[in-house]
Amino acid sequence: MILKLLRSRGSRKFRKNRLAMASLVIIAAYVGLSVWIAGVNLINWAGARSDAFTLEGTPITGLFLTSSTRQPVGPQEMPGFGLMPAPERQLGAADEYLEIARQGLAAVRRLDPDSDRTDRDALYDVAWRDRPFAMTDIGELERLLAEAERPFEQIVDLRRRLQSLRSLPVAVRDIESARAELAALLESESPDEDGLLIAQEELAFSIQDFADAIESYTRAAGEDSPISRLGSGPLFDLGEEIEFADSAGEIDLGSLGLLDGYLEAAGEAERPILDKIRATLPELWDAIGVIFPEPTGLRGLEYGFKLLAGTDKQGRSILIRAMYSSYVAMQVGLVTALFAVGFGGVFGAAAAFFGGPTDHVFNWLYSMITSIPYLVLLAVLSFLFLGSPVESTLIPLYVAFGVTYWVGPGRVVRGEALKIRELEYVQATTALGFGRGRILLRHVLPNTVHLLFINFSLLFIAAIKGEVILTFLGLGLKDGASWGIMIQQGASQVVNDFFWQIGAATFFMFLLVLAFNIFTDALQDAFDPKHVS
């Protein structure tokens, strides 16, 4: 039957469709990746059970193990394609490296002299597997850590000054708000004296707070800063003048224009600080690179591959998780589509061919299932497994999709089987006395294969999208790697301009769904009698 289908006119038409063949190559790539992931995990499981070997930590073969999706490979939320993040995020990444170095020193110092564990073992347990320590001598490590701490502390101090500068416009807005409130009260026909007094005090206190911030920054930055040259004296004088004015009406609100000079000075002071931070960051990363040298050779290529799409909140490789998620998606799609097409096709054909009670049961089941909103039914079926031992597995998804997705192919095959059973060759076979079950399997179902192929493709993609939706809602896969989990975790990161995780998951899912959509349309054009010309 399969060979006959491959030699058919529809198959030749399908092979002439270049876009369909390109989509088939993409689908084959996803299938090949999934087979590779399944194979290496099975081999690693067999080796672990027999205590013979393990693939963890080995180049290439250990790249897509399930454990690899959980292991940090670098600092948190690093961008991909070798791009460097903003200085603030670089400082956070550097702090992670230095914290590992500190933990390594502490681990070595805690070693029991009588223990079999060495300094190397203690350092290995602390460091990232892809960026181990370059040395095991604790004295050398202390010296290198101190060298790295110096530029780090310098950048921290500069960043603190930068934050102080950036807080000044906020303080000025508070002053402007207090000034506007006082001006509104003065312009009213019958101003409240108590309200005027309170507004006067608020304005004076806001200016004095601003003056304190200027003075604090001046002490940290020294006398060379543009703000330091202006000094905080005029602000303190202005604050006292407003606070001790006999009445609010005597206050010269125009004198607040001197604040503009401080804002301009803050802008001038910010630029050299940023330049100094950018100039010091390479020094910091060079010092970190001595402690944690980047791997070279095959491991270096593997390390660069892991960081190609950046890291997530736990420092895990986004690319590895996205590619591993395609294996999960293919699993869900394959199991769901095979069951739905197999069960729905046989049930629908049997309902049409046998009629009677079988057809009544079929119609009752699909009417009941289709009367419930699709997403609500999937959510309810998945919710039934909450708290069960299989909650964190794919079994709830298989059950939810299996109960609902067979309806589509069942109805399509039933309609086609109703036409086939009235054809002359089926009537003749019945008249010759062949069993009805044999006729169903040998003559009715084979003539619906083209519909089963089309529905298999449609349901494959529907199951993948359904898994992503349910997982995003917290009703699907709870642990491990999945496009739904990545989109769920990446949604909050987009607000902070970190789109790498949600972007990688969306790209891989988009590519697979687009390829299957093109593939399905080509199948319909080639094999569906309504489309064949």
Coordinates of C-alpha atoms in Angstrom, one line a residue, residues 15-525:
R15 CA 8.1 15.7 -5.5
K16 CA 7.9 18.4 -8.2
N17 CA 6.9 21.0 -5.6
R18 CA 10.2 22.6 -4.6
L19 CA 8.8 24.5 -1.7
A20 CA 7.4 21.2 -0.3
M21 CA 10.7 19.4 -0.7
A22 CA 12.5 22.3 1.1
S23 CA 10.0 22.0 4.0
L24 CA 10.6 18.2 4.0
V25 CA 14.3 18.9 4.4
I26 CA 13.6 21.1 7.4
I27 CA 11.3 18.5 8.9
A28 CA 13.9 15.8 8.3
A29 CA 16.5 18.0 10.2
Y30 CA 14.1 18.2 13.2
V31 CA 13.5 14.4 13.0
G32 CA 17.3 13.7 12.8
L33 CA 18.0 15.9 15.8
S34 CA 15.3 14.2 17.8
V35 CA 16.6 10.8 16.9
W36 CA 20.1 11.9 17.9
I37 CA 18.9 13.2 21.2
A38 CA 16.9 10.1 22.0
G39 CA 19.8 7.9 21.0
V40 CA 22.5 9.6 23.1
N41 CA 20.2 9.8 26.1
L42 CA 19.3 6.1 25.8
I43 CA 23.0 5.1 25.5
N44 CA 23.8 7.3 28.5
W45 CA 21.0 5.7 30.5
A46 CA 22.2 2.2 29.6
G47 CA 25.8 3.1 30.6
A48 CA 24.7 4.7 33.9
R49 CA 22.6 1.6 34.8
S50 CA 25.5 -0.7 34.2
D51 CA 28.0 1.6 35.8
A52 CA 30.1 1.1 32.7
F53 CA 30.4 4.7 31.3
T54 CA 28.7 8.0 31.1
L55 CA 28.4 10.5 28.2
E56 CA 28.2 13.5 30.6
G57 CA 31.0 16.0 30.0
T58 CA 32.1 14.4 26.7
P59 CA 32.3 16.6 23.7
I60 CA 29.5 16.4 21.0
T61 CA 27.9 13.2 22.4
G62 CA 27.2 14.9 25.8
L63 CA 25.9 18.1 24.2
F64 CA 22.1 17.2 24.2
L65 CA 21.8 15.0 27.2
T66 CA 18.9 15.8 29.5
S67 CA 21.3 16.9 32.2
S68 CA 22.9 19.4 29.8
T69 CA 19.7 21.4 29.7
R70 CA 19.9 22.0 33.4
Q71 CA 23.6 22.8 33.8
P72 CA 24.7 26.5 33.9
V73 CA 27.3 27.3 31.3
G74 CA 27.8 31.0 32.1
P75 CA 26.5 34.1 33.8
Q76 CA 22.8 34.9 33.9
E77 CA 21.0 36.5 31.0
M78 CA 23.9 36.9 28.7
P79 CA 23.0 37.9 25.1
G80 CA 23.9 35.7 22.1
F81 CA 26.1 35.9 19.0
G82 CA 29.0 37.2 21.1
L83 CA 27.3 40.5 21.9
M84 CA 28.3 42.2 25.1
P85 CA 25.5 43.4 27.4
A86 CA 25.2 46.9 28.9
P87 CA 27.9 47.8 31.4
E88 CA 25.5 47.2 34.4
R89 CA 24.8 43.7 33.2
Q90 CA 28.5 43.1 32.5
L91 CA 29.2 44.0 36.0
G92 CA 26.7 41.5 37.3
A93 CA 28.2 38.8 35.1
A94 CA 31.7 39.6 36.3
D95 CA 30.4 39.4 39.9
E96 CA 29.2 35.9 39.2
Y97 CA 32.7 34.8 38.1
L98 CA 34.3 36.4 41.1
E99 CA 31.8 34.9 43.5
I100 CA 32.7 31.4 42.1
A101 CA 36.3 32.2 42.7
R102 CA 35.5 33.2 46.3
Q103 CA 33.5 30.1 46.8
G104 CA 36.4 28.1 45.3
L105 CA 38.8 29.5 47.9
A106 CA 36.4 28.9 50.7
A107 CA 35.9 25.3 49.5
V108 CA 39.7 24.7 49.4
R109 CA 40.1 26.1 52.9
R110 CA 37.4 23.9 54.3
L111 CA 39.0 20.7 53.0
D112 CA 39.8 18.1 55.7
P113 CA 43.6 17.3 55.6
D114 CA 42.7 13.7 56.1
S115 CA 40.2 13.6 53.2
D116 CA 41.0 12.0 49.9
R117 CA 39.6 15.1 48.1
T118 CA 42.2 17.4 46.6
D119 CA 42.2 21.1 45.9
R120 CA 41.4 20.4 42.3
D121 CA 38.3 18.4 43.3
A122 CA 37.0 21.2 45.5
L123 CA 37.5 23.8 42.7
Y124 CA 36.0 21.5 40.1
D125 CA 32.8 21.2 42.1
V126 CA 32.3 24.9 42.4
A127 CA 33.2 26.1 38.9
W128 CA 31.1 25.9 35.7
R129 CA 32.0 22.7 33.8
D130 CA 32.8 24.7 30.6
R131 CA 35.0 27.3 32.4
P132 CA 37.0 25.5 35.1
F133 CA 39.7 27.2 37.2
A134 CA 43.1 27.6 35.4
M135 CA 45.1 26.8 38.6
T136 CA 44.9 24.7 41.8
D137 CA 47.4 26.6 43.8
I138 CA 45.5 28.5 46.5
G139 CA 48.1 31.2 46.8
E140 CA 48.1 32.0 43.1
L141 CA 44.3 32.0 43.1
E142 CA 44.2 34.5 46.0
R143 CA 46.6 36.8 44.1
L144 CA 44.6 36.6 40.8
L145 CA 41.4 37.2 42.6
A146 CA 42.8 40.3 44.4
E147 CA 43.9 41.6 41.0
A148 CA 40.4 41.1 39.6
E149 CA 38.7 42.6 42.6
R150 CA 40.5 46.0 42.1
P151 CA 38.9 46.9 38.7
F152 CA 35.7 45.4 39.9
E153 CA 35.5 47.7 43.0
Q154 CA 36.5 50.6 40.9
I155 CA 33.6 50.0 38.5
V156 CA 31.2 49.5 41.4
D157 CA 32.2 52.9 42.8
L158 CA 31.8 54.5 39.4
R159 CA 28.5 52.9 38.9
R160 CA 27.4 54.1 42.4
R161 CA 28.3 57.7 41.3
L162 CA 26.4 57.2 38.0
Q163 CA 23.3 56.1 39.9
S164 CA 23.6 59.2 42.1
L165 CA 23.8 61.4 39.0
R166 CA 20.8 59.7 37.5
S167 CA 18.8 60.2 40.6
L168 CA 19.2 64.0 40.4
P169 CA 16.6 64.5 37.7
V170 CA 14.1 62.6 39.9
A171 CA 14.8 65.0 42.8
V172 CA 14.4 68.0 40.4
R173 CA 11.0 66.6 39.4
D174 CA 10.0 66.4 43.1
I175 CA 11.0 70.1 43.4
E176 CA 9.0 71.1 40.3
S177 CA 6.0 69.2 41.6
A178 CA 6.2 71.0 45.0
R179 CA 6.7 74.4 43.2
A180 CA 3.7 73.7 40.9
E181 CA 1.5 72.9 44.0
L182 CA 2.6 76.1 45.8
A183 CA 2.0 78.2 42.6
A184 CA -1.5 76.8 42.2
L185 CA -2.3 77.7 45.8
L186 CA -1.0 81.2 45.4
E187 CA -3.1 81.7 42.2
S188 CA -6.3 80.6 43.9
E189 CA -8.8 83.2 45.0
S190 CA -8.9 82.2 48.6
P191 CA -5.8 80.2 49.4
D192 CA -5.7 78.2 52.6
E193 CA -3.0 79.5 54.9
D194 CA -2.3 76.1 56.4
G195 CA -2.0 74.6 52.9
L196 CA 0.3 77.4 51.8
L197 CA 2.5 76.8 54.8
I198 CA 2.7 73.0 54.2
A199 CA 3.4 73.6 50.5
Q200 CA 6.2 76.1 51.4
E201 CA 7.8 73.6 53.7
E202 CA 7.6 70.8 51.1
L203 CA 9.3 72.9 48.6
A204 CA 12.1 73.9 51.0
F205 CA 12.6 70.3 52.1
S206 CA 12.8 69.1 48.5
I207 CA 15.5 71.6 47.7
Q208 CA 17.4 70.7 50.8
D209 CA 17.2 67.0 49.9
F210 CA 18.6 67.9 46.5
A211 CA 21.4 69.9 48.1
D212 CA 22.3 66.9 50.3
A213 CA 22.5 64.7 47.3
I214 CA 24.8 67.2 45.6
E215 CA 27.0 67.4 48.6
S216 CA 27.2 63.6 49.0
Y217 CA 28.1 63.2 45.3
T218 CA 30.8 66.0 45.7
R219 CA 32.4 64.2 48.5
A220 CA 32.6 60.9 46.5
A221 CA 33.6 62.5 43.1
G222 CA 36.1 65.1 44.4
E223 CA 36.6 68.7 43.3
D224 CA 37.1 68.1 39.6
S225 CA 33.5 67.2 38.9
P226 CA 31.3 69.9 37.1
I227 CA 28.8 69.5 39.9
S228 CA 31.5 70.0 42.5
R229 CA 32.5 73.3 41.0
L230 CA 28.9 74.6 41.4
G231 CA 28.8 73.4 45.0
S232 CA 25.8 72.8 47.2
G233 CA 25.9 76.2 49.0
P234 CA 23.5 78.1 46.7
L235 CA 20.9 75.3 47.1
F236 CA 21.1 75.3 50.9
D237 CA 20.7 79.1 50.9
L238 CA 17.7 78.9 48.6
G239 CA 16.1 76.2 50.8
E240 CA 16.6 78.2 53.9
E241 CA 15.2 81.4 52.2
I242 CA 12.1 79.5 51.2
E243 CA 11.7 77.8 54.5
F244 CA 12.0 81.0 56.6
A245 CA 10.1 83.3 54.3
D246 CA 7.4 85.2 56.3
S247 CA 4.8 84.2 53.7
A248 CA 4.6 82.1 50.6
G249 CA 3.8 85.1 48.5
E250 CA 7.2 86.5 49.1
I251 CA 9.0 83.5 47.6
D252 CA 10.6 84.1 44.2
L253 CA 9.7 80.9 42.3
G254 CA 11.8 82.1 39.4
S255 CA 15.0 81.6 41.5
L256 CA 14.5 77.8 41.0
G257 CA 16.0 78.3 37.5
L258 CA 19.4 77.6 39.0
L259 CA 18.5 73.9 39.1
D260 CA 18.9 73.8 35.3
G261 CA 22.6 74.5 35.8
Y262 CA 22.9 71.5 38.1
L263 CA 21.2 69.2 35.5
E264 CA 23.5 70.4 32.8
A265 CA 26.5 69.7 35.1
A266 CA 25.1 66.2 35.8
G267 CA 25.0 65.5 32.1
E268 CA 28.6 66.6 31.7
A269 CA 29.7 64.5 34.7
E270 CA 27.9 61.4 33.4
R271 CA 29.9 61.1 30.2
P272 CA 33.4 60.7 31.7
I273 CA 32.1 58.2 34.2
L274 CA 30.7 56.1 31.4
D275 CA 33.9 56.4 29.5
K276 CA 35.9 55.3 32.6
I277 CA 33.6 52.3 33.1
R278 CA 34.0 51.2 29.5
A279 CA 37.8 51.6 29.8
T280 CA 38.0 49.6 33.0
L281 CA 35.7 46.7 31.9
P282 CA 38.3 45.1 29.5
E283 CA 40.8 45.1 32.4
L284 CA 38.3 43.3 34.6
W285 CA 37.5 40.7 31.9
D286 CA 41.1 40.1 31.2
A287 CA 41.7 39.4 34.9
I288 CA 38.7 37.0 35.0
G289 CA 40.0 35.3 31.8
V290 CA 43.2 34.4 33.6
I291 CA 41.3 32.7 36.4
F292 CA 38.7 31.1 34.1
P293 CA 40.3 30.7 30.7
E294 CA 38.0 30.0 27.8
P295 CA 38.3 26.4 26.5
T296 CA 40.1 25.8 23.2
G297 CA 39.9 23.2 20.4
L298 CA 36.8 21.0 20.2
R299 CA 35.6 22.0 23.7
G300 CA 36.0 25.7 22.7
L301 CA 33.8 25.2 19.7
E302 CA 31.2 23.4 21.8
Y303 CA 31.4 26.2 24.4
G304 CA 30.9 28.9 21.7
F305 CA 28.0 26.8 20.3
K306 CA 26.3 26.7 23.8
L307 CA 26.6 30.5 24.1
L308 CA 25.4 31.2 20.6
A309 CA 21.9 32.3 21.7
G310 CA 22.9 33.5 25.2
T311 CA 21.9 32.2 28.7
D312 CA 18.8 32.3 30.7
K313 CA 18.1 33.4 34.3
Q314 CA 19.9 30.3 35.6
G315 CA 22.9 30.7 33.3
R316 CA 21.8 27.7 31.1
S317 CA 22.4 27.6 27.4
I318 CA 19.3 28.9 25.6
L319 CA 20.3 27.2 22.3
I320 CA 20.7 23.8 23.9
R321 CA 17.4 24.1 25.6
A322 CA 15.6 25.3 22.4
M323 CA 17.1 22.4 20.4
Y324 CA 16.3 19.9 23.1
S325 CA 12.8 21.2 23.2
S326 CA 12.3 20.3 19.6
Y327 CA 12.8 16.6 20.7
V328 CA 10.1 17.1 23.3
A329 CA 7.8 18.7 20.6
M330 CA 8.5 15.9 18.1
Q331 CA 7.6 13.3 20.8
V332 CA 4.3 15.0 21.6
G333 CA 3.4 15.5 18.0
L334 CA 4.3 11.9 16.9
V335 CA 2.6 10.1 19.8
T336 CA -0.5 12.3 19.6
A337 CA -0.8 12.2 15.8
L338 CA -0.3 8.4 15.6
F339 CA -2.9 7.7 18.2
A340 CA -5.4 10.2 16.9
V341 CA -5.1 9.1 13.3
G342 CA -4.9 5.4 14.1
F343 CA -7.8 5.4 16.5
G344 CA -9.9 8.0 14.8
G345 CA -9.4 6.6 11.4
V346 CA -10.3 3.0 12.3
F347 CA -13.2 4.2 14.5
G348 CA -14.6 6.5 11.9
A349 CA -14.3 3.9 9.1
A350 CA -15.9 1.3 11.3
A351 CA -18.8 3.6 12.2
A352 CA -19.5 4.3 8.5
F353 CA -19.1 0.8 7.3
F354 CA -20.9 -1.1 10.1
G355 CA -23.5 1.6 10.9
G356 CA -26.0 0.9 13.7
P357 CA -24.8 1.0 17.3
T358 CA -21.2 1.6 16.3
D359 CA -22.2 4.7 14.3
H360 CA -24.4 5.9 17.1
V361 CA -21.6 5.6 19.6
F362 CA -19.2 7.5 17.3
N363 CA -21.7 10.3 16.7
W364 CA -22.5 10.6 20.4
L365 CA -18.8 10.7 21.4
Y366 CA -17.7 13.3 18.9
S367 CA -20.8 15.5 19.5
M368 CA -20.0 15.5 23.2
I369 CA -16.3 16.3 22.8
T370 CA -16.8 19.0 20.2
S371 CA -19.5 20.7 22.3
I372 CA -16.9 21.6 24.9
P373 CA -14.5 24.5 24.0
Y374 CA -11.2 23.0 22.9
L375 CA -8.8 24.8 25.3
V376 CA -11.1 24.4 28.2
L377 CA -11.3 20.6 27.6
L378 CA -7.6 20.3 27.3
A379 CA -7.0 22.3 30.5
V380 CA -9.5 20.2 32.4
L381 CA -8.0 16.9 31.3
S382 CA -4.5 18.2 32.2
F383 CA -5.7 19.5 35.5
L384 CA -6.9 16.0 36.5
F385 CA -3.3 14.9 36.8
L386 CA -2.2 17.7 39.2
G387 CA -0.7 16.1 42.3
S388 CA -0.3 12.7 40.7
P389 CA 3.1 10.9 40.2
V390 CA 3.0 11.6 36.5
E391 CA 2.2 15.3 36.8
S392 CA 5.7 16.4 35.7
T393 CA 5.8 14.0 32.7
L394 CA 4.3 14.1 29.2
I395 CA 1.6 11.6 30.1
P396 CA -1.1 14.2 31.0
L397 CA -0.5 15.8 27.6
Y398 CA -0.8 12.5 25.8
V399 CA -4.1 11.8 27.6
A400 CA -5.5 15.2 26.9
F401 CA -4.6 15.2 23.3
G402 CA -5.6 11.6 22.7
V403 CA -9.1 12.2 24.1
T404 CA -9.7 15.2 21.9
Y405 CA -7.7 15.0 18.7
W406 CA -9.1 11.7 17.3
V407 CA -12.4 13.5 16.5
G408 CA -11.0 15.4 13.4
P409 CA -9.6 12.4 11.5
G410 CA -12.5 10.2 12.7
R411 CA -15.1 12.5 11.1
V412 CA -13.2 12.9 7.9
V413 CA -12.6 9.2 7.4
R414 CA -16.2 8.4 8.3
G415 CA -17.4 10.7 5.6
E416 CA -15.1 9.1 3.0
A417 CA -15.9 5.6 4.2
L418 CA -19.7 6.3 3.7
K419 CA -18.9 6.9 0.0
I420 CA -16.5 4.0 -0.4
R421 CA -18.9 1.4 1.0
E422 CA -21.4 2.2 -1.7
L423 CA -18.9 1.6 -4.5
E424 CA -19.4 -1.4 -6.8
Y425 CA -16.2 -3.2 -5.9
V426 CA -17.1 -3.1 -2.1
Q427 CA -20.6 -4.3 -2.9
A428 CA -19.2 -7.1 -5.0
T429 CA -16.8 -8.1 -2.3
T430 CA -19.7 -8.3 0.2
A431 CA -21.8 -10.3 -2.2
L432 CA -18.9 -12.8 -2.6
G433 CA -19.2 -13.5 1.1
F434 CA -16.0 -11.9 2.4
G435 CA -16.0 -10.9 6.1
R436 CA -16.9 -7.3 6.8
G437 CA -13.8 -6.8 9.0
R438 CA -11.6 -8.0 6.1
I439 CA -13.4 -5.7 3.7
L440 CA -12.9 -2.8 6.1
L441 CA -9.2 -3.5 6.5
R442 CA -8.3 -4.5 2.9
H443 CA -10.6 -2.2 0.8
V444 CA -12.1 0.7 2.8
L445 CA -9.2 1.9 5.0
P446 CA -6.5 1.7 2.3
N447 CA -8.5 4.2 0.2
T448 CA -8.5 6.7 3.0
V449 CA -4.7 6.7 3.4
H450 CA -4.4 10.1 1.7
L451 CA -6.7 11.6 4.3
L452 CA -4.8 9.9 7.1
F453 CA -1.5 11.4 5.9
I454 CA -3.0 14.9 5.7
N455 CA -4.6 14.6 9.1
F456 CA -1.4 13.2 10.6
S457 CA 0.4 16.3 9.5
L458 CA -2.3 18.7 10.8
L459 CA -2.5 17.0 14.1
F460 CA 1.2 16.8 14.5
I461 CA 1.4 20.6 14.5
A462 CA -1.7 21.0 16.5
A463 CA -0.3 18.8 19.3
I464 CA 3.0 20.8 19.3
K465 CA 1.1 24.1 19.6
G466 CA -1.2 22.6 22.2
E467 CA 1.7 21.5 24.3
V468 CA 3.2 25.0 24.2
I469 CA -0.1 26.6 25.2
L470 CA -0.7 24.2 28.1
T471 CA 2.8 24.4 29.4
F472 CA 2.7 28.2 29.2
L473 CA -0.4 28.1 31.3
G474 CA 1.3 25.8 33.8
L475 CA -0.8 22.7 32.9
G476 CA 1.7 21.0 30.6
L477 CA 5.3 20.0 31.2
K478 CA 6.5 21.1 34.6
D479 CA 10.2 20.4 34.5
G480 CA 12.9 20.1 31.9
A481 CA 13.1 21.9 28.6
S482 CA 10.1 22.9 26.4
W483 CA 9.3 25.8 24.1
G484 CA 6.3 26.5 26.4
I485 CA 8.5 26.7 29.5
M486 CA 11.0 28.9 27.7
I487 CA 8.3 31.3 26.5
Q488 CA 6.8 31.3 30.0
Q489 CA 10.1 32.2 31.6
G490 CA 11.1 34.6 28.8
A491 CA 7.9 36.6 28.9
S492 CA 9.0 38.6 32.0
Q493 CA 12.5 39.2 30.5
V494 CA 11.2 41.0 27.5
V495 CA 10.3 43.9 29.7
N496 CA 14.0 44.2 30.5
D497 CA 15.0 44.1 26.8
F498 CA 16.2 40.5 27.0
F499 CA 14.4 38.7 24.2
W500 CA 16.9 35.9 23.5
Q501 CA 15.0 33.1 25.3
I502 CA 11.6 33.8 24.0
G503 CA 13.1 34.6 20.6
A504 CA 14.9 31.3 20.3
A505 CA 11.9 29.2 21.3
T506 CA 9.6 31.2 19.0
F507 CA 12.1 30.8 16.1
F508 CA 12.5 27.0 16.4
M509 CA 8.7 26.6 16.8
F510 CA 7.9 28.9 13.9
L511 CA 10.4 27.1 11.6
L512 CA 8.8 23.7 12.3
V513 CA 5.2 24.9 12.1
L514 CA 5.8 26.7 8.8
A515 CA 7.5 23.7 7.3
F516 CA 4.7 21.4 8.3
N517 CA 2.1 23.9 7.0
I518 CA 3.7 24.0 3.6
F519 CA 4.1 20.2 3.7
T520 CA 0.4 19.7 4.6
D521 CA -0.8 22.1 1.8
A522 CA 1.4 20.2 -0.7
L523 CA 0.0 16.8 0.5
Q524 CA -3.5 18.1 0.0
D525 CA -2.7 19.4 -3.5

